[in-house]
GROMACS .gro file of C-alpha atoms in nm:
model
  258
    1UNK     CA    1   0.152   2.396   2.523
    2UNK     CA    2   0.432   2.199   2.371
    3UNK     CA    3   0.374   2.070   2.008
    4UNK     CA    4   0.421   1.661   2.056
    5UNK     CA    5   0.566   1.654   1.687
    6UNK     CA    6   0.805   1.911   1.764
    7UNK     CA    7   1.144   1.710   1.755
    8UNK     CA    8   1.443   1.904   1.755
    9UNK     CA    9   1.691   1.805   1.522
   10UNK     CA   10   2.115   1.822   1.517
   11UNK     CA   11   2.270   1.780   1.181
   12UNK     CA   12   2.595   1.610   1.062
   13UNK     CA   13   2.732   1.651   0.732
   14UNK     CA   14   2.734   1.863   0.368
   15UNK     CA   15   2.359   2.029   0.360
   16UNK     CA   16   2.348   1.900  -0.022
   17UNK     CA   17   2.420   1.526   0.052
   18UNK     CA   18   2.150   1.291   0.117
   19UNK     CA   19   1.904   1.275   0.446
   20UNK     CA   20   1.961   0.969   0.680
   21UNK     CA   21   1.755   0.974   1.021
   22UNK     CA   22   1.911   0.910   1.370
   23UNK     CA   23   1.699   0.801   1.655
   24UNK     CA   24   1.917   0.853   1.960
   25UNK     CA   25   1.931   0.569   2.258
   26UNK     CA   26   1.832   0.669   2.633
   27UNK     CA   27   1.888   0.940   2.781
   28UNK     CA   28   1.779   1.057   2.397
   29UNK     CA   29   1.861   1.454   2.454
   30UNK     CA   30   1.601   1.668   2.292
   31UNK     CA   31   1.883   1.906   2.210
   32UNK     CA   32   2.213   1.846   2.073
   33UNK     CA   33   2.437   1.656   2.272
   34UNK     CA   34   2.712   1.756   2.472
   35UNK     CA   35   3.025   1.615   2.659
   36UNK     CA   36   3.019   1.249   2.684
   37UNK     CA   37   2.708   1.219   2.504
   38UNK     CA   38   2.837   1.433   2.188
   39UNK     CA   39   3.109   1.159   2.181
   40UNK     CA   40   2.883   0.844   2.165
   41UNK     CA   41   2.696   1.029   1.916
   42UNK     CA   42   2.980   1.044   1.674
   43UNK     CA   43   3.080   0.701   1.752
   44UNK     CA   44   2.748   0.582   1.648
   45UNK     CA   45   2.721   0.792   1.338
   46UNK     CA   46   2.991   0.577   1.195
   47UNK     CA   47   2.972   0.495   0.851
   48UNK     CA   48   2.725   0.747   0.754
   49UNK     CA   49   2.968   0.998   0.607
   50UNK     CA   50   2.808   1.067   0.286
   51UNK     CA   51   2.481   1.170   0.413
   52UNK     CA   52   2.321   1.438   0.541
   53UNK     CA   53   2.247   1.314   0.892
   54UNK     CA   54   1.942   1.438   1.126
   55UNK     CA   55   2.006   1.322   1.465
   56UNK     CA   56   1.652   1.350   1.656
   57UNK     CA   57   1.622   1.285   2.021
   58UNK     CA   58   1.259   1.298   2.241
   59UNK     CA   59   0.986   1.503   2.146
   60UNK     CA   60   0.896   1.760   2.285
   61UNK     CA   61   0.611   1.636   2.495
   62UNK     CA   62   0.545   1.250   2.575
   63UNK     CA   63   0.191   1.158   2.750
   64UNK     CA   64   0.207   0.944   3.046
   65UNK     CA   65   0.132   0.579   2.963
   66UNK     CA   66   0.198   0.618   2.585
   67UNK     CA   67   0.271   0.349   2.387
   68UNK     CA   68   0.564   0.307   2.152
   69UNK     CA   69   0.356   0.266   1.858
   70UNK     CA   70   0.182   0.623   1.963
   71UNK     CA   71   0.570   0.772   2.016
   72UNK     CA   72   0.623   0.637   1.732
   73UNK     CA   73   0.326   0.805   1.541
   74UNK     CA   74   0.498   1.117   1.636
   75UNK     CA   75   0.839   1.086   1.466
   76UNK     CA   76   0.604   0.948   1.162
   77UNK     CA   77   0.469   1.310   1.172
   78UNK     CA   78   0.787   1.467   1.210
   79UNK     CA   79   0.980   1.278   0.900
   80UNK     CA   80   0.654   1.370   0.684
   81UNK     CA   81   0.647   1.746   0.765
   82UNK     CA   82   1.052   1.722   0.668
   83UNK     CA   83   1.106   1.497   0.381
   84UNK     CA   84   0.880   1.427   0.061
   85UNK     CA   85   1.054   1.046   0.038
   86UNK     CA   86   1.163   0.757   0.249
   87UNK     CA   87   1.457   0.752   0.431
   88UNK     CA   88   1.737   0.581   0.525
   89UNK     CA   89   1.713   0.559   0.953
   90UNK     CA   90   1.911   0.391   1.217
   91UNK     CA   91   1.854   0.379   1.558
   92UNK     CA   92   2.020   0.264   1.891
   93UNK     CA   93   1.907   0.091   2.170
   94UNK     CA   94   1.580   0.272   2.266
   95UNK     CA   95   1.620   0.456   1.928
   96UNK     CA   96   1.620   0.145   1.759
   97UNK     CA   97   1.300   0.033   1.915
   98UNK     CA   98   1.139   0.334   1.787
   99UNK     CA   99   1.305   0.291   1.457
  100UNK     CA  100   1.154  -0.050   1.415
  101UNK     CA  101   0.786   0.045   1.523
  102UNK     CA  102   0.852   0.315   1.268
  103UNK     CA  103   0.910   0.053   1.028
  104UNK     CA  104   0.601  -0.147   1.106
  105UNK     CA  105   0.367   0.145   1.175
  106UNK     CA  106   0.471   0.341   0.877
  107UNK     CA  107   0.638   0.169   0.574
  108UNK     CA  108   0.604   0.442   0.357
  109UNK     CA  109   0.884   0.656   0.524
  110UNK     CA  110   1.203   0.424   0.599
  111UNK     CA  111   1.386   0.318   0.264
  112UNK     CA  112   1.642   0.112   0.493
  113UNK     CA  113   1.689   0.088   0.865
  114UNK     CA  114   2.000   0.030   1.073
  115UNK     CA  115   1.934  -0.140   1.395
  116UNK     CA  116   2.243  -0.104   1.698
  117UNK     CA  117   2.170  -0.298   2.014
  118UNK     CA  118   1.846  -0.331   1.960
  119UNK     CA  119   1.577  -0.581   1.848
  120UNK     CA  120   1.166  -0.630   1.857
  121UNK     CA  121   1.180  -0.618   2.247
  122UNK     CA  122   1.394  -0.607   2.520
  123UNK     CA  123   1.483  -0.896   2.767
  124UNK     CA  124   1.334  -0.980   3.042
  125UNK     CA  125   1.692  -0.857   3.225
  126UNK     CA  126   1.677  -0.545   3.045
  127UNK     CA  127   1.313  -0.481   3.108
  128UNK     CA  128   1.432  -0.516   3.460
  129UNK     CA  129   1.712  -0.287   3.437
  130UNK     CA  130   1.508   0.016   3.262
  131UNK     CA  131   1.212  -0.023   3.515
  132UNK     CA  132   1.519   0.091   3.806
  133UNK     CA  133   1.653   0.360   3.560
  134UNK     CA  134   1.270   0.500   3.519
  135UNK     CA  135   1.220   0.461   3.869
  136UNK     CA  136   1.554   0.615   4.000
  137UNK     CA  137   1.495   0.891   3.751
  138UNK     CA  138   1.153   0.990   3.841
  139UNK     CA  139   1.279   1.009   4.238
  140UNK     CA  140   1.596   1.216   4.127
  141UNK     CA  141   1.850   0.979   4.202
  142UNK     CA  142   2.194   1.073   4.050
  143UNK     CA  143   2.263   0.730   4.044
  144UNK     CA  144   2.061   0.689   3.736
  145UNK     CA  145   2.258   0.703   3.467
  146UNK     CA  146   2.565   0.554   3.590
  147UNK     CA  147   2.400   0.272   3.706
  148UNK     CA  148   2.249   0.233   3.346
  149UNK     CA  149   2.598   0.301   3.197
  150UNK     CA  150   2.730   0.013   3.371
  151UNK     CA  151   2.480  -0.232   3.243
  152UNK     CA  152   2.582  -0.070   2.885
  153UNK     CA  153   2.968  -0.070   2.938
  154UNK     CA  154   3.065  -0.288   3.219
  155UNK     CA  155   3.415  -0.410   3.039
  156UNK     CA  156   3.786  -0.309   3.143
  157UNK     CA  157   3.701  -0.236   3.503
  158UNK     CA  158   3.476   0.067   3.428
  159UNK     CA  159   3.239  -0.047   3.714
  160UNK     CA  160   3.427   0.135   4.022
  161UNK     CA  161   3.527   0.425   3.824
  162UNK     CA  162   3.125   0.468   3.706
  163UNK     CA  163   2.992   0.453   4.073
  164UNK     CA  164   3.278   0.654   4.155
  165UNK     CA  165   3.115   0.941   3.939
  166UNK     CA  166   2.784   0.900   3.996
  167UNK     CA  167   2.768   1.145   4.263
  168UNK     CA  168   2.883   1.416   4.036
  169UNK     CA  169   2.648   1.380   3.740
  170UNK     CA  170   2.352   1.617   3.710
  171UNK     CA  171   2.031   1.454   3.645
  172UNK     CA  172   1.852   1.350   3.347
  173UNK     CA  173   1.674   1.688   3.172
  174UNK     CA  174   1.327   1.666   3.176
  175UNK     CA  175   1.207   1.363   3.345
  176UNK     CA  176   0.876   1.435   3.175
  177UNK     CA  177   0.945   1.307   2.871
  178UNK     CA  178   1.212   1.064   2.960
  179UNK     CA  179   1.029   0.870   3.198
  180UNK     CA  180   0.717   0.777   2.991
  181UNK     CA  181   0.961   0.673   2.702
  182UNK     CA  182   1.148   0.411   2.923
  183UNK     CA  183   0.820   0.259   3.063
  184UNK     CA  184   0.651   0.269   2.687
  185UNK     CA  185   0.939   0.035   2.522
  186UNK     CA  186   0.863  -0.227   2.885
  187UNK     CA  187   0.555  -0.334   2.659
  188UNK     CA  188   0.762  -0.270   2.313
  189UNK     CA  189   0.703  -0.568   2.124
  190UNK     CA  190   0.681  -0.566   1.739
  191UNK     CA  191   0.844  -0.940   1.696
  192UNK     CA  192   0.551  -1.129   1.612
  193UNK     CA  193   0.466  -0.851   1.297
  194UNK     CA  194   0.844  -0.768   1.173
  195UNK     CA  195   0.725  -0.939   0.873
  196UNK     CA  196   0.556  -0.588   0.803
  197UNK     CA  197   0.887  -0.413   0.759
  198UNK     CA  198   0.926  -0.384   0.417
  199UNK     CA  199   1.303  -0.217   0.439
  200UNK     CA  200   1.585  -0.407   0.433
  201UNK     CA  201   1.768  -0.406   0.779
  202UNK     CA  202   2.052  -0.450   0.926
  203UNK     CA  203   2.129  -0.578   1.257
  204UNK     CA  204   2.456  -0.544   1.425
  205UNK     CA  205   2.434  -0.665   1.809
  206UNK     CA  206   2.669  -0.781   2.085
  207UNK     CA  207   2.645  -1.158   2.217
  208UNK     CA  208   2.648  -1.002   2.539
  209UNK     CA  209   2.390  -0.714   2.490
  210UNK     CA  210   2.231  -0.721   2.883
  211UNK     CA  211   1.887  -0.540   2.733
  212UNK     CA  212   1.809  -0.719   2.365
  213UNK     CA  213   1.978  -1.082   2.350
  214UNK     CA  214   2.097  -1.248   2.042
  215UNK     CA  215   1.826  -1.494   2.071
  216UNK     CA  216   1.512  -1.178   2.042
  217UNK     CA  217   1.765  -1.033   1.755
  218UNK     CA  218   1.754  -1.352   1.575
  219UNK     CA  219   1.347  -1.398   1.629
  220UNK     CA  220   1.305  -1.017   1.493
  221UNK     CA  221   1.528  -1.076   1.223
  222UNK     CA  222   1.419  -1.383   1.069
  223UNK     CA  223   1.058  -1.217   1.037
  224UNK     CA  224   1.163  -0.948   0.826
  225UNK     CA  225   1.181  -1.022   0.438
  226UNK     CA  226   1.508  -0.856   0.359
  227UNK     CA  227   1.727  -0.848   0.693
  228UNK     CA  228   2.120  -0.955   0.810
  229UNK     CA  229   2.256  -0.987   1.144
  230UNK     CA  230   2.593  -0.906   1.223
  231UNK     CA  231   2.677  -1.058   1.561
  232UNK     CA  232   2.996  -0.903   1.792
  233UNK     CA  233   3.106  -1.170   1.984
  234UNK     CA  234   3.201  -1.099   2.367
  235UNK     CA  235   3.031  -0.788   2.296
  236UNK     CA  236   2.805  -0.588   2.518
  237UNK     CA  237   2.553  -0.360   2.445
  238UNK     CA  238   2.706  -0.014   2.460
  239UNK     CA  239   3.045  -0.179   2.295
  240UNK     CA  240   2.911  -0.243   1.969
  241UNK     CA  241   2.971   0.082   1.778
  242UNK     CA  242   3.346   0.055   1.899
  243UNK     CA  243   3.416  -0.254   1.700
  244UNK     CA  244   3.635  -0.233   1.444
  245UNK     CA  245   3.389  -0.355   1.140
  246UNK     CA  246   3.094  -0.155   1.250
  247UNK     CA  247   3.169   0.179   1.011
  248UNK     CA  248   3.243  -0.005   0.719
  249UNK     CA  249   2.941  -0.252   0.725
  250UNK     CA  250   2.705   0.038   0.811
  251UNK     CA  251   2.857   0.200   0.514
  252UNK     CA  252   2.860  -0.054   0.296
  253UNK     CA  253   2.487  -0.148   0.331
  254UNK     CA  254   2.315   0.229   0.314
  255UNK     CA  255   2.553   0.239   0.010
  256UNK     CA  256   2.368  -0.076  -0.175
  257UNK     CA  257   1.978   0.072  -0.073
  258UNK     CA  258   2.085   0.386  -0.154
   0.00000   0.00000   0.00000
């Protein structure tokens, strides 16, 4: 039997400089990325040069009909096994859910947290749109992650070139622990006890983010103590990490909580 806790983990950067955690967004590889997904992943690292970065996708196993706070439990028993302090984390989209009912659930381990298209709960239009990903994936439908791309990137025309693809993508590796992710973070919804985050936090989020809009940002953000948003206009939610400012603000604030 798989170990739930087992999370595999891809480093970034000198062995001696230090830790910062990286929750991945959906699809979340449990391995380390490759092709387009190795690209996003640098795109989102960003600003973390200086640190030793752990980028950790699903774990290994992921019960039907568990909740985020009991996904959440497992990365809490992951980071304990590996470090003996808090650490900096920052999470996108899907990873940044997790990263935030990290935060809640277990104070003790997150010294600062980075939040990238994400907030306390999605939408009610991305709800939507993960329910179709979850249920296209589950009935092997190749369609599933361009369709989801699109509702991440649909700027410069990439719509017809996305569908265009679809046909030729493989599916999404093991639908039995990707599929009871998606459906946990439809009841994600930490807003209403942010105010138990203790680490400062930084938002950055597009005005135009289909899955967590400005206005849930805002309500997550104004419960935590110590928090800033930084707000991309004309921005959707997979363009964030592309804008110009993102590196050096991300850099600039895990260099003041250092």
């Amino acid at each position: 039997m798989t170990d739930p806790a087992t999370i595999a983990a891809t480093p970034y950067g000198p062995a001696s400089a230090p830790p910062l955690v990286f929750l991945r967004g959906l699809p979340s590889v449990p391995h380390a990325p490759r092709g387009i997904d190795a690209f996003t992943e640098r795109l989102s690292l960003r600003g973390t040069d200086g640190h030793r970065v752990y980028a950790l996708g699903r774990p290994g196993a992921v019960a039907a009909g568990a909740t985020m706070a009991e996904i959440a439990d497992v990365y809490a028993r992951a980071l304990r096994r590996r470090f003996a302090a808090p650490v900096p984390v920052l999470g996108t989209s899907t990873g940044a859910s997790i990263a935030l009912q990290l935060a809640v659930d277990h104070p003790d381990l997150v010294s600062s947290l980075v939040i990238v298209s994400g907030a306390g709960r999605l939408g009610d239009e991305g709800r939507l749109l993960q329910r179709r990903y979850a249920d296209q994936v589950e009935a092997g439908d190749r369609r599933a992650d361009a369709e989801l791309a699109l509702a991440t990137l649909d700027f410069l025309g990439a719509g017809p070139m996305l569908r265009a693809v679809a046909p030729l993508l493989t599916p999404p590796e093991d639908v039995a622990t990707l599929v009871p992710l998606v459906r946990a973070e439809d009841g994600f919804d930490i807003v209403d006890v942010a105010d138990r985050i203790t680490a400062p936090t930084l938002f950055h989020s597009g005005d135009h983010d289909a899955f967590y809009p400005p206005e849930v940002v805002r309500a997550t953000a104004d419960r935590i103590p110590d928090s800033r948003v930084v707000a991309h206009r004309r921005c959707a939610h997979g363009e964030v990490v592309l804008r110009p400012g993102y590196g050096a603000s991300v850099r600039g604030f895990l260099r003041r909580h250092r």
